[in-house]
PDB file of C-alpha atoms in Angstrom:
ATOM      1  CA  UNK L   1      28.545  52.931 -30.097  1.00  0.00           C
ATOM      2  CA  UNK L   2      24.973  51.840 -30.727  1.00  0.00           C
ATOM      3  CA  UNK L   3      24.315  48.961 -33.159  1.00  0.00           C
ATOM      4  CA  UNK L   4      22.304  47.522 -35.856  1.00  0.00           C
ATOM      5  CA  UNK L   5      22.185  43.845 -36.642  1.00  0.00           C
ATOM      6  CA  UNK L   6      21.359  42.453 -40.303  1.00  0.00           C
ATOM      7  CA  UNK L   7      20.561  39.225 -40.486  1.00  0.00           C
ATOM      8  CA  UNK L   8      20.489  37.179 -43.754  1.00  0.00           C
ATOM      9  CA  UNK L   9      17.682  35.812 -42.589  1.00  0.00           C
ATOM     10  CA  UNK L  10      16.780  32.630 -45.124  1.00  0.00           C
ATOM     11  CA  UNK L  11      20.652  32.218 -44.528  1.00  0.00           C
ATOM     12  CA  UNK L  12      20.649  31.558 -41.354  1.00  0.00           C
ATOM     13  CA  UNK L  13      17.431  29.627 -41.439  1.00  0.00           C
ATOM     14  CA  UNK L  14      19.030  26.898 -43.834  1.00  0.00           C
ATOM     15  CA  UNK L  15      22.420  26.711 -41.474  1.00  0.00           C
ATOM     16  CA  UNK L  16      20.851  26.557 -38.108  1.00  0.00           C
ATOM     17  CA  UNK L  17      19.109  23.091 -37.683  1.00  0.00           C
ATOM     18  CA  UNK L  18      17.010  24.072 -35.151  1.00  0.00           C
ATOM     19  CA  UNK L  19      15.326  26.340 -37.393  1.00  0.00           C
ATOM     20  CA  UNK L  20      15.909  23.997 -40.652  1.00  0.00           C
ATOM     21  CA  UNK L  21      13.600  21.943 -38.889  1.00  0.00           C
ATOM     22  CA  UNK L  22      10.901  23.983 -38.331  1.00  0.00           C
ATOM     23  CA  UNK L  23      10.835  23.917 -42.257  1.00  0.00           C
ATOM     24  CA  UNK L  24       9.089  20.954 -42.384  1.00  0.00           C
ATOM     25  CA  UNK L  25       6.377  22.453 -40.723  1.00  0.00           C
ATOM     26  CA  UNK L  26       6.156  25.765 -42.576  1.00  0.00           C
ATOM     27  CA  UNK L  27       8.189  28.811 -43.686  1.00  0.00           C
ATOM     28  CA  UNK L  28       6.323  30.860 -41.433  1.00  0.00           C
ATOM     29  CA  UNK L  29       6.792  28.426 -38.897  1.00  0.00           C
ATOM     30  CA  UNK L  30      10.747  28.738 -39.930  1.00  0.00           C
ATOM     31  CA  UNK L  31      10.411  32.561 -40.187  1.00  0.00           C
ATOM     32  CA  UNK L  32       8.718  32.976 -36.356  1.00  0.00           C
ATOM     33  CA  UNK L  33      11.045  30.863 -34.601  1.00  0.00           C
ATOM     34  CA  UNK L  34      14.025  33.025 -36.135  1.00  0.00           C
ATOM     35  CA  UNK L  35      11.949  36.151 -34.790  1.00  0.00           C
ATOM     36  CA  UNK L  36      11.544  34.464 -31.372  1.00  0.00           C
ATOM     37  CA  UNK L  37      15.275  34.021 -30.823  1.00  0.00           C
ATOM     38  CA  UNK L  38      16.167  37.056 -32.540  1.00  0.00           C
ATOM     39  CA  UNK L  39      14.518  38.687 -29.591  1.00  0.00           C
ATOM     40  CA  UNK L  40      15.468  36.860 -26.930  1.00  0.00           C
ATOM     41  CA  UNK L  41      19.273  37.370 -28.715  1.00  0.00           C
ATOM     42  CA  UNK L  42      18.452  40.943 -28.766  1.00  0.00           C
ATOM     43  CA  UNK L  43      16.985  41.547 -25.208  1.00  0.00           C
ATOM     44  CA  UNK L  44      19.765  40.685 -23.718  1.00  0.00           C
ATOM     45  CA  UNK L  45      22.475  43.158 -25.604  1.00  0.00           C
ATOM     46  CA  UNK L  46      21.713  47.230 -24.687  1.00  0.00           C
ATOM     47  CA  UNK L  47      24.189  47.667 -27.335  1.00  0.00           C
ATOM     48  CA  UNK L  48      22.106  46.562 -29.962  1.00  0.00           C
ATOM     49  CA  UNK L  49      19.422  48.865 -30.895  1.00  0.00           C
ATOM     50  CA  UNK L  50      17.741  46.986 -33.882  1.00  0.00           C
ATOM     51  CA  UNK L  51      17.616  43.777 -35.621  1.00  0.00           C
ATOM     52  CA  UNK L  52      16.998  43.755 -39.176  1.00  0.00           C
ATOM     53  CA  UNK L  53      15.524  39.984 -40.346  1.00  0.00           C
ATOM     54  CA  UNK L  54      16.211  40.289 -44.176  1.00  0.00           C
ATOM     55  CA  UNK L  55      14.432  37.932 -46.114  1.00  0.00           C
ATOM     56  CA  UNK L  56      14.014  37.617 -49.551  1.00  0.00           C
ATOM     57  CA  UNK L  57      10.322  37.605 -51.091  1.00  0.00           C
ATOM     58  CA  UNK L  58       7.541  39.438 -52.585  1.00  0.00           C
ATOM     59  CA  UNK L  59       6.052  41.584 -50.029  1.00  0.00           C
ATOM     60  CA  UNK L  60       2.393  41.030 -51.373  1.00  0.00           C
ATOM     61  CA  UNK L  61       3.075  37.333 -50.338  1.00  0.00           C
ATOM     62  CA  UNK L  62       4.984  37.256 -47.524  1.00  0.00           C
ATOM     63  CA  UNK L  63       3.135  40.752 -45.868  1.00  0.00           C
ATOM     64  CA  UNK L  64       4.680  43.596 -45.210  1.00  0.00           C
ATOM     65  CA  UNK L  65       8.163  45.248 -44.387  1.00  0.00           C
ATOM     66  CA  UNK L  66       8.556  46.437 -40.974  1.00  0.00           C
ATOM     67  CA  UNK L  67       6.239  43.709 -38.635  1.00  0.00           C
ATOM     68  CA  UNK L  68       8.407  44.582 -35.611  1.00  0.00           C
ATOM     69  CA  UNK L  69       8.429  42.858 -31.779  1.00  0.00           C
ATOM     70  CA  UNK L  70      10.568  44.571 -29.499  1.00  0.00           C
ATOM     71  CA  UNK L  71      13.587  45.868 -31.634  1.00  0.00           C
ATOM     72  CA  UNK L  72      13.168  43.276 -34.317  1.00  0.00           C
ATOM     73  CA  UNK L  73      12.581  43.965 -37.622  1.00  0.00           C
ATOM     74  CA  UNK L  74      11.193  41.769 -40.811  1.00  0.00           C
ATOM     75  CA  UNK L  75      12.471  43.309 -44.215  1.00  0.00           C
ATOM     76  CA  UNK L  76      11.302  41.580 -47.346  1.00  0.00           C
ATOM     77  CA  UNK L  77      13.038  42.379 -50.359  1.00  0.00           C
ATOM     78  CA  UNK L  78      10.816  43.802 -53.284  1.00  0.00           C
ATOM     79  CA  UNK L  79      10.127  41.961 -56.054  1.00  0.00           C
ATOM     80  CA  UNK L  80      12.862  41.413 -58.208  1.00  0.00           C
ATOM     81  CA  UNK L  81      15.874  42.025 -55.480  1.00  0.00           C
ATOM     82  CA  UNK L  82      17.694  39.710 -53.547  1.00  0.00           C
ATOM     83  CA  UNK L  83      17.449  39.715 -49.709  1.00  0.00           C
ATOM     84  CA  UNK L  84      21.330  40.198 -50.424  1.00  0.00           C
ATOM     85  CA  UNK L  85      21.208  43.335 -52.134  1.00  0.00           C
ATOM     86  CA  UNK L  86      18.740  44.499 -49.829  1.00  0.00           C
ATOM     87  CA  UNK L  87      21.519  43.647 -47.047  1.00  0.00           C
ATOM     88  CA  UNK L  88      24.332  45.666 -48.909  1.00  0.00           C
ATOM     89  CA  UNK L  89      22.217  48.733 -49.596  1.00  0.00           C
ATOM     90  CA  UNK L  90      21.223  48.734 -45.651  1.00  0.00           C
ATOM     91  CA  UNK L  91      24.911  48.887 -44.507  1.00  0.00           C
ATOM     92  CA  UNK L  92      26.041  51.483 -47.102  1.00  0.00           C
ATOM     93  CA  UNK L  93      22.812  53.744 -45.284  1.00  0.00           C
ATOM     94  CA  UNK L  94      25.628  54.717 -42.437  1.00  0.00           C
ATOM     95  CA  UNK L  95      23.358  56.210 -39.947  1.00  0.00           C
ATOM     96  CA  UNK L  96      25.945  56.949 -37.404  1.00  0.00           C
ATOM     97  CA  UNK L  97      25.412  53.502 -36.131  1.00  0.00           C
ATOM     98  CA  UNK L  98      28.193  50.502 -36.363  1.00  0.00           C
ATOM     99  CA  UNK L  99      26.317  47.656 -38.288  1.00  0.00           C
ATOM    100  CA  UNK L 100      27.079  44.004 -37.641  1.00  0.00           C
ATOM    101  CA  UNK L 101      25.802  41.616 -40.730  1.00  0.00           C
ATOM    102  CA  UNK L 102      24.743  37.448 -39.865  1.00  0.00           C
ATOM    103  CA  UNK L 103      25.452  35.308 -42.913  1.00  0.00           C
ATOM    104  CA  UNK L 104      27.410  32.500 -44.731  1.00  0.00           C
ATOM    105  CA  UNK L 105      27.398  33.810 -47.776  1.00  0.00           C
ATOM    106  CA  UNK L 106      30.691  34.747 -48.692  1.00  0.00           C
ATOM    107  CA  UNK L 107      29.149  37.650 -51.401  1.00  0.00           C
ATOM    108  CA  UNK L 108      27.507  38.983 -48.663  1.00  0.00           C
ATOM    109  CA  UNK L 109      30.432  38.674 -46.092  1.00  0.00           C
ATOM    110  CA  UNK L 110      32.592  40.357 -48.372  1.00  0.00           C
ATOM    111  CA  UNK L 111      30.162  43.150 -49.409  1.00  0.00           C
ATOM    112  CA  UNK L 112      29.946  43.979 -46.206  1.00  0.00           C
ATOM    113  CA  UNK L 113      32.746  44.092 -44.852  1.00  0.00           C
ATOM    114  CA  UNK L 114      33.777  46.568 -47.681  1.00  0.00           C
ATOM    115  CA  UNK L 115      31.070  48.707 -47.143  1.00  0.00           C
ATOM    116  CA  UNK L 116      32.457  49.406 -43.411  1.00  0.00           C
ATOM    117  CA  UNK L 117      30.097  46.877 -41.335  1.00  0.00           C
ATOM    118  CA  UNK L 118      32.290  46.578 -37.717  1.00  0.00           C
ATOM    119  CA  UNK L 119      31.797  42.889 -37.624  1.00  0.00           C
ATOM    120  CA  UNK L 120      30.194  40.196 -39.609  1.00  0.00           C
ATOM    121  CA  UNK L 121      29.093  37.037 -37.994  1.00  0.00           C
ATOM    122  CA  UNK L 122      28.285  33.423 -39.417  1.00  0.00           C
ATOM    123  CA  UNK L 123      25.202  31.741 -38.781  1.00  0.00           C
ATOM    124  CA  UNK L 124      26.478  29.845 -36.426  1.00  0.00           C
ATOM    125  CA  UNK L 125      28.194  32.509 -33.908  1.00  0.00           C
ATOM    126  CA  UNK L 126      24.540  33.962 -34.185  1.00  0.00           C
ATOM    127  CA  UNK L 127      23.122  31.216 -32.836  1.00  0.00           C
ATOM    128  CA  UNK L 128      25.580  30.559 -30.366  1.00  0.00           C
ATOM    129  CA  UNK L 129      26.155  33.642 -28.812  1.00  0.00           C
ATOM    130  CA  UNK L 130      22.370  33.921 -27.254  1.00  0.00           C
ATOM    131  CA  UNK L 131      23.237  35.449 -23.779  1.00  0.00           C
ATOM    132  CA  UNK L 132      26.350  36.983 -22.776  1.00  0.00           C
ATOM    133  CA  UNK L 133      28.000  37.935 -26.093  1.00  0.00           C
ATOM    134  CA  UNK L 134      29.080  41.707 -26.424  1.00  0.00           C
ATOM    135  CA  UNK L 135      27.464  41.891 -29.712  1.00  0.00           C
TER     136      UNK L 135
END
């Protein structure tokens, strides 16, 4: 079955010191070097039909929802939710699609996971599992 990835995207920014350290130079900075390897993660998995980047903001800051490149998509929360609402309320939309969900927060994790996502990866396996993976 075809699959969507949601990634708690600020999540996995903070855990992943390669992209922790593009911090210092900006959050967009932060923010594109998550997209880069989010497509380069993607590319190589036929599986995977989207990526979901869910970060949490106020889309008449941070631009709009939806800036895609090649199967990856940004989602900014609306003001006044939390990127991990936003990440619940995307895996209850069952679609006919298994959904995998990328984070270390254990609210999220467990949300998840009882909403029916297939698998739920940490930051860590995310980053890790660049080429080869079956996810």
């Amino acid at each position: 079955m075809r699959k969507i990835v949601i990634v708690d995207a600020y999540n996995v920014i903070h855990k992943i010191p390669a992209f922790r350290a593009r911090l210092a130079v900006s959050l967009e900075a932060a923010r594109d070097a998550l997209i880069r390897y989010a497509t380069e993660w993607k590319a190589v998995r036929r599986n995977v039909i989207e990526v979901l980047l869910v970060f949490d903001g106020d889309s008449s800051v941070h631009g709009p929802s939806g800036h895609s490149s090649r199967g990856v998509r940004q989602v900014f929360s609306p003001t006044g939710e939390k990127a991990d609402d936003r990440i619940l309320r995307l895996v209850d939309d069952t679609a006919g699609v298994e959904y995998v969900v990328v984070s270390d927060d254990g609210e999220v994790v467990r949300g998840a996971r009882a909403r029916g996502a297939t698998t739920v990866l940490s930051s860590e396996e995310f980053a890790g599992r660049r080429r080869g993976s079956s996810t």
